[in-house]
Amino acid sequence: PSDGWYASTSDSAPWVTGILASGTKKFNYIHFKGTDDSMKTFSEVEIFTTQDGTTWTSQGVLPTSYFNKEGSVVVRFLSPIEAKGIKIAAVTPSGISGYFGIGELTFYAEN
């Protein structure tokens, strides 16, 4: 909780991933914490999953406005997704100067 991840201000397409060392899990949701106003440089983020750690499948695009005004956000998948990892990528620059950062990121799985 005391650490954070921030992209360089010159990075036009920042992303962060969580990859399992082996196997896959059925991911249910992602919990973002401490993101207060730290995603204002981009107006949307896209969530991806991977089965192999190389090929990524989009699970949808979310507006960052909600992340920026809340201190804690849960993003649920409609049904559990079998995956080796999850990637959160910033998309659609907002035109506002600042940074892209995530204070705490937790992936939840049922197995």
mmCIF file of the C-alpha atoms, coordinates in Angstrom:
data_MODEL
# 
_entry.id   MODEL 
# 
loop_
_atom_site.group_PDB 
_atom_site.id 
_atom_site.type_symbol 
_atom_site.label_atom_id 
_atom_site.label_alt_id 
_atom_site.label_comp_id 
_atom_site.label_asym_id 
_atom_site.label_entity_id 
_atom_site.label_seq_id 
_atom_site.pdbx_PDB_ins_code 
_atom_site.Cartn_x 
_atom_site.Cartn_y 
_atom_site.Cartn_z 
_atom_site.occupancy 
_atom_site.B_iso_or_equiv 
_atom_site.pdbx_formal_charge 
_atom_site.auth_seq_id 
_atom_site.auth_comp_id 
_atom_site.auth_asym_id 
_atom_site.auth_atom_id 
_atom_site.pdbx_PDB_model_num 
ATOM 1   C CA . PRO A 1 1   ? 0.000   0.000   0.000   1.00 0.00 ? 1   PRO A CA 1 
ATOM 2   C CA . SER A 1 2   ? 2.904   2.405   0.475   1.00 0.00 ? 2   SER A CA 1 
ATOM 3   C CA . ASP A 1 3   ? 4.234   1.805   -3.033  1.00 0.00 ? 3   ASP A CA 1 
ATOM 4   C CA . GLY A 1 4   ? 2.861   2.981   -6.321  1.00 0.00 ? 4   GLY A CA 1 
ATOM 5   C CA . TRP A 1 5   ? 3.424   2.529   -10.038 1.00 0.00 ? 5   TRP A CA 1 
ATOM 6   C CA . TYR A 1 6   ? 3.737   5.611   -12.211 1.00 0.00 ? 6   TYR A CA 1 
ATOM 7   C CA . ALA A 1 7   ? 4.456   5.887   -15.910 1.00 0.00 ? 7   ALA A CA 1 
ATOM 8   C CA . SER A 1 8   ? 6.959   8.372   -17.244 1.00 0.00 ? 8   SER A CA 1 
ATOM 9   C CA . THR A 1 9   ? 5.282   11.597  -18.341 1.00 0.00 ? 9   THR A CA 1 
ATOM 10  C CA . SER A 1 10  ? 6.775   10.997  -21.808 1.00 0.00 ? 10  SER A CA 1 
ATOM 11  C CA . ASP A 1 11  ? 5.170   7.529   -22.115 1.00 0.00 ? 11  ASP A CA 1 
ATOM 12  C CA . SER A 1 12  ? 2.298   7.819   -24.604 1.00 0.00 ? 12  SER A CA 1 
ATOM 13  C CA . ALA A 1 13  ? 1.003   4.248   -24.040 1.00 0.00 ? 13  ALA A CA 1 
ATOM 14  C CA . PRO A 1 14  ? 1.724   3.121   -20.445 1.00 0.00 ? 14  PRO A CA 1 
ATOM 15  C CA . TRP A 1 15  ? 0.602   -0.261  -19.151 1.00 0.00 ? 15  TRP A CA 1 
ATOM 16  C CA . VAL A 1 16  ? 1.065   -2.577  -16.163 1.00 0.00 ? 16  VAL A CA 1 
ATOM 17  C CA . THR A 1 17  ? 0.630   -6.359  -15.956 1.00 0.00 ? 17  THR A CA 1 
ATOM 18  C CA . GLY A 1 18  ? 0.248   -9.121  -13.424 1.00 0.00 ? 18  GLY A CA 1 
ATOM 19  C CA . ILE A 1 19  ? 1.411   -12.519 -14.724 1.00 0.00 ? 19  ILE A CA 1 
ATOM 20  C CA . LEU A 1 20  ? 1.261   -15.834 -12.846 1.00 0.00 ? 20  LEU A CA 1 
ATOM 21  C CA . ALA A 1 21  ? 4.550   -17.747 -12.624 1.00 0.00 ? 21  ALA A CA 1 
ATOM 22  C CA . SER A 1 22  ? 2.787   -20.934 -13.783 1.00 0.00 ? 22  SER A CA 1 
ATOM 23  C CA . GLY A 1 23  ? -0.671  -22.123 -14.742 1.00 0.00 ? 23  GLY A CA 1 
ATOM 24  C CA . THR A 1 24  ? -3.867  -20.116 -15.007 1.00 0.00 ? 24  THR A CA 1 
ATOM 25  C CA . LYS A 1 25  ? -6.604  -18.961 -12.646 1.00 0.00 ? 25  LYS A CA 1 
ATOM 26  C CA . LYS A 1 26  ? -10.240 -17.941 -13.042 1.00 0.00 ? 26  LYS A CA 1 
ATOM 27  C CA . PHE A 1 27  ? -10.092 -14.188 -12.443 1.00 0.00 ? 27  PHE A CA 1 
ATOM 28  C CA . ASN A 1 28  ? -13.246 -12.596 -11.000 1.00 0.00 ? 28  ASN A CA 1 
ATOM 29  C CA . TYR A 1 29  ? -12.301 -8.964  -10.475 1.00 0.00 ? 29  TYR A CA 1 
ATOM 30  C CA . ILE A 1 30  ? -9.564  -6.348  -10.124 1.00 0.00 ? 30  ILE A CA 1 
ATOM 31  C CA . HIS A 1 31  ? -9.312  -3.940  -7.195  1.00 0.00 ? 31  HIS A CA 1 
ATOM 32  C CA . PHE A 1 32  ? -7.639  -0.544  -7.724  1.00 0.00 ? 32  PHE A CA 1 
ATOM 33  C CA . LYS A 1 33  ? -6.798  1.398   -4.565  1.00 0.00 ? 33  LYS A CA 1 
ATOM 34  C CA . GLY A 1 34  ? -5.224  4.793   -4.055  1.00 0.00 ? 34  GLY A CA 1 
ATOM 35  C CA . THR A 1 35  ? -5.829  5.917   -7.624  1.00 0.00 ? 35  THR A CA 1 
ATOM 36  C CA . ASP A 1 36  ? -7.245  9.304   -6.571  1.00 0.00 ? 36  ASP A CA 1 
ATOM 37  C CA . ASP A 1 37  ? -6.652  11.699  -9.502  1.00 0.00 ? 37  ASP A CA 1 
ATOM 38  C CA . SER A 1 38  ? -3.642  9.711   -10.748 1.00 0.00 ? 38  SER A CA 1 
ATOM 39  C CA . MET A 1 39  ? -5.041  8.689   -14.147 1.00 0.00 ? 39  MET A CA 1 
ATOM 40  C CA . LYS A 1 40  ? -5.975  12.132  -15.419 1.00 0.00 ? 40  LYS A CA 1 
ATOM 41  C CA . THR A 1 41  ? -3.560  12.100  -18.379 1.00 0.00 ? 41  THR A CA 1 
ATOM 42  C CA . PHE A 1 42  ? -5.716  9.439   -20.090 1.00 0.00 ? 42  PHE A CA 1 
ATOM 43  C CA . SER A 1 43  ? -9.507  9.369   -20.335 1.00 0.00 ? 43  SER A CA 1 
ATOM 44  C CA . GLU A 1 44  ? -9.765  5.566   -20.695 1.00 0.00 ? 44  GLU A CA 1 
ATOM 45  C CA . VAL A 1 45  ? -8.021  2.340   -19.689 1.00 0.00 ? 45  VAL A CA 1 
ATOM 46  C CA . GLU A 1 46  ? -8.349  -1.009  -21.424 1.00 0.00 ? 46  GLU A CA 1 
ATOM 47  C CA . ILE A 1 47  ? -8.287  -4.323  -19.540 1.00 0.00 ? 47  ILE A CA 1 
ATOM 48  C CA . PHE A 1 48  ? -6.645  -7.321  -21.250 1.00 0.00 ? 48  PHE A CA 1 
ATOM 49  C CA . THR A 1 49  ? -6.203  -10.975 -20.273 1.00 0.00 ? 49  THR A CA 1 
ATOM 50  C CA . THR A 1 50  ? -3.723  -13.567 -21.534 1.00 0.00 ? 50  THR A CA 1 
ATOM 51  C CA . GLN A 1 51  ? -3.638  -17.359 -21.596 1.00 0.00 ? 51  GLN A CA 1 
ATOM 52  C CA . ASP A 1 52  ? 0.069   -17.594 -22.452 1.00 0.00 ? 52  ASP A CA 1 
ATOM 53  C CA . GLY A 1 53  ? 1.702   -14.338 -21.319 1.00 0.00 ? 53  GLY A CA 1 
ATOM 54  C CA . THR A 1 54  ? 2.232   -13.242 -24.935 1.00 0.00 ? 54  THR A CA 1 
ATOM 55  C CA . THR A 1 55  ? -1.128  -12.887 -26.720 1.00 0.00 ? 55  THR A CA 1 
ATOM 56  C CA . TRP A 1 56  ? -3.573  -10.423 -25.125 1.00 0.00 ? 56  TRP A CA 1 
ATOM 57  C CA . THR A 1 57  ? -7.396  -10.338 -25.444 1.00 0.00 ? 57  THR A CA 1 
ATOM 58  C CA . SER A 1 58  ? -9.316  -7.148  -24.676 1.00 0.00 ? 58  SER A CA 1 
ATOM 59  C CA . GLN A 1 59  ? -11.991 -7.452  -21.987 1.00 0.00 ? 59  GLN A CA 1 
ATOM 60  C CA . GLY A 1 60  ? -13.229 -3.888  -22.383 1.00 0.00 ? 60  GLY A CA 1 
ATOM 61  C CA . VAL A 1 61  ? -12.488 -0.191  -22.057 1.00 0.00 ? 61  VAL A CA 1 
ATOM 62  C CA . LEU A 1 62  ? -13.316 1.868   -18.953 1.00 0.00 ? 62  LEU A CA 1 
ATOM 63  C CA . PRO A 1 63  ? -13.393 5.647   -18.392 1.00 0.00 ? 63  PRO A CA 1 
ATOM 64  C CA . THR A 1 64  ? -10.771 6.907   -15.932 1.00 0.00 ? 64  THR A CA 1 
ATOM 65  C CA . SER A 1 65  ? -13.083 9.625   -14.586 1.00 0.00 ? 65  SER A CA 1 
ATOM 66  C CA . TYR A 1 66  ? -14.496 7.167   -12.040 1.00 0.00 ? 66  TYR A CA 1 
ATOM 67  C CA . PHE A 1 67  ? -11.009 5.995   -10.998 1.00 0.00 ? 67  PHE A CA 1 
ATOM 68  C CA . ASN A 1 68  ? -9.919  9.616   -10.532 1.00 0.00 ? 68  ASN A CA 1 
ATOM 69  C CA . LYS A 1 69  ? -12.769 10.585  -8.198  1.00 0.00 ? 69  LYS A CA 1 
ATOM 70  C CA . GLU A 1 70  ? -12.870 7.408   -6.055  1.00 0.00 ? 70  GLU A CA 1 
ATOM 71  C CA . GLY A 1 71  ? -10.165 6.181   -3.673  1.00 0.00 ? 71  GLY A CA 1 
ATOM 72  C CA . SER A 1 72  ? -10.982 2.519   -4.301  1.00 0.00 ? 72  SER A CA 1 
ATOM 73  C CA . VAL A 1 73  ? -12.518 0.903   -7.398  1.00 0.00 ? 73  VAL A CA 1 
ATOM 74  C CA . VAL A 1 74  ? -13.534 -2.708  -8.113  1.00 0.00 ? 74  VAL A CA 1 
ATOM 75  C CA . VAL A 1 75  ? -13.776 -3.850  -11.742 1.00 0.00 ? 75  VAL A CA 1 
ATOM 76  C CA . ARG A 1 76  ? -15.719 -7.128  -12.035 1.00 0.00 ? 76  ARG A CA 1 
ATOM 77  C CA . PHE A 1 77  ? -15.752 -9.465  -15.011 1.00 0.00 ? 77  PHE A CA 1 
ATOM 78  C CA . LEU A 1 78  ? -19.259 -10.561 -16.095 1.00 0.00 ? 78  LEU A CA 1 
ATOM 79  C CA . SER A 1 79  ? -18.122 -14.156 -15.543 1.00 0.00 ? 79  SER A CA 1 
ATOM 80  C CA . PRO A 1 80  ? -14.765 -15.559 -14.337 1.00 0.00 ? 80  PRO A CA 1 
ATOM 81  C CA . ILE A 1 81  ? -12.045 -15.435 -17.006 1.00 0.00 ? 81  ILE A CA 1 
ATOM 82  C CA . GLU A 1 82  ? -9.453  -18.224 -17.173 1.00 0.00 ? 82  GLU A CA 1 
ATOM 83  C CA . ALA A 1 83  ? -6.114  -16.473 -17.663 1.00 0.00 ? 83  ALA A CA 1 
ATOM 84  C CA . LYS A 1 84  ? -2.411  -16.466 -16.869 1.00 0.00 ? 84  LYS A CA 1 
ATOM 85  C CA . GLY A 1 85  ? -2.342  -12.700 -16.465 1.00 0.00 ? 85  GLY A CA 1 
ATOM 86  C CA . ILE A 1 86  ? -4.050  -9.338  -16.699 1.00 0.00 ? 86  ILE A CA 1 
ATOM 87  C CA . LYS A 1 87  ? -2.861  -6.086  -18.283 1.00 0.00 ? 87  LYS A CA 1 
ATOM 88  C CA . ILE A 1 88  ? -4.183  -2.569  -17.697 1.00 0.00 ? 88  ILE A CA 1 
ATOM 89  C CA . ALA A 1 89  ? -3.268  -0.205  -20.527 1.00 0.00 ? 89  ALA A CA 1 
ATOM 90  C CA . ALA A 1 90  ? -3.877  3.534   -20.766 1.00 0.00 ? 90  ALA A CA 1 
ATOM 91  C CA . VAL A 1 91  ? -5.676  4.551   -23.953 1.00 0.00 ? 91  VAL A CA 1 
ATOM 92  C CA . THR A 1 92  ? -7.182  7.769   -25.308 1.00 0.00 ? 92  THR A CA 1 
ATOM 93  C CA . PRO A 1 93  ? -5.048  10.671  -24.036 1.00 0.00 ? 93  PRO A CA 1 
ATOM 94  C CA . SER A 1 94  ? -7.206  13.286  -22.296 1.00 0.00 ? 94  SER A CA 1 
ATOM 95  C CA . GLY A 1 95  ? -5.121  16.318  -23.253 1.00 0.00 ? 95  GLY A CA 1 
ATOM 96  C CA . ILE A 1 96  ? -4.597  17.105  -19.561 1.00 0.00 ? 96  ILE A CA 1 
ATOM 97  C CA . SER A 1 97  ? -1.026  17.220  -18.325 1.00 0.00 ? 97  SER A CA 1 
ATOM 98  C CA . GLY A 1 98  ? -0.111  15.069  -15.356 1.00 0.00 ? 98  GLY A CA 1 
ATOM 99  C CA . TYR A 1 99  ? 0.768   11.445  -14.897 1.00 0.00 ? 99  TYR A CA 1 
ATOM 100 C CA . PHE A 1 100 ? -0.646  7.930   -15.109 1.00 0.00 ? 100 PHE A CA 1 
ATOM 101 C CA . GLY A 1 101 ? -0.314  5.925   -11.931 1.00 0.00 ? 101 GLY A CA 1 
ATOM 102 C CA . ILE A 1 102 ? -1.803  3.121   -9.862  1.00 0.00 ? 102 ILE A CA 1 
ATOM 103 C CA . GLY A 1 103 ? -1.407  3.167   -6.091  1.00 0.00 ? 103 GLY A CA 1 
ATOM 104 C CA . GLU A 1 104 ? -2.335  -0.463  -5.393  1.00 0.00 ? 104 GLU A CA 1 
ATOM 105 C CA . LEU A 1 105 ? -3.602  -3.196  -7.708  1.00 0.00 ? 105 LEU A CA 1 
ATOM 106 C CA . THR A 1 106 ? -4.989  -6.567  -6.611  1.00 0.00 ? 106 THR A CA 1 
ATOM 107 C CA . PHE A 1 107 ? -6.217  -9.378  -8.887  1.00 0.00 ? 107 PHE A CA 1 
ATOM 108 C CA . TYR A 1 108 ? -8.802  -11.775 -7.413  1.00 0.00 ? 108 TYR A CA 1 
ATOM 109 C CA . ALA A 1 109 ? -9.361  -15.328 -8.662  1.00 0.00 ? 109 ALA A CA 1 
ATOM 110 C CA . GLU A 1 110 ? -11.607 -18.179 -7.555  1.00 0.00 ? 110 GLU A CA 1 
ATOM 111 C CA . ASN A 1 111 ? -8.978  -20.943 -7.741  1.00 0.00 ? 111 ASN A CA 1 
# 
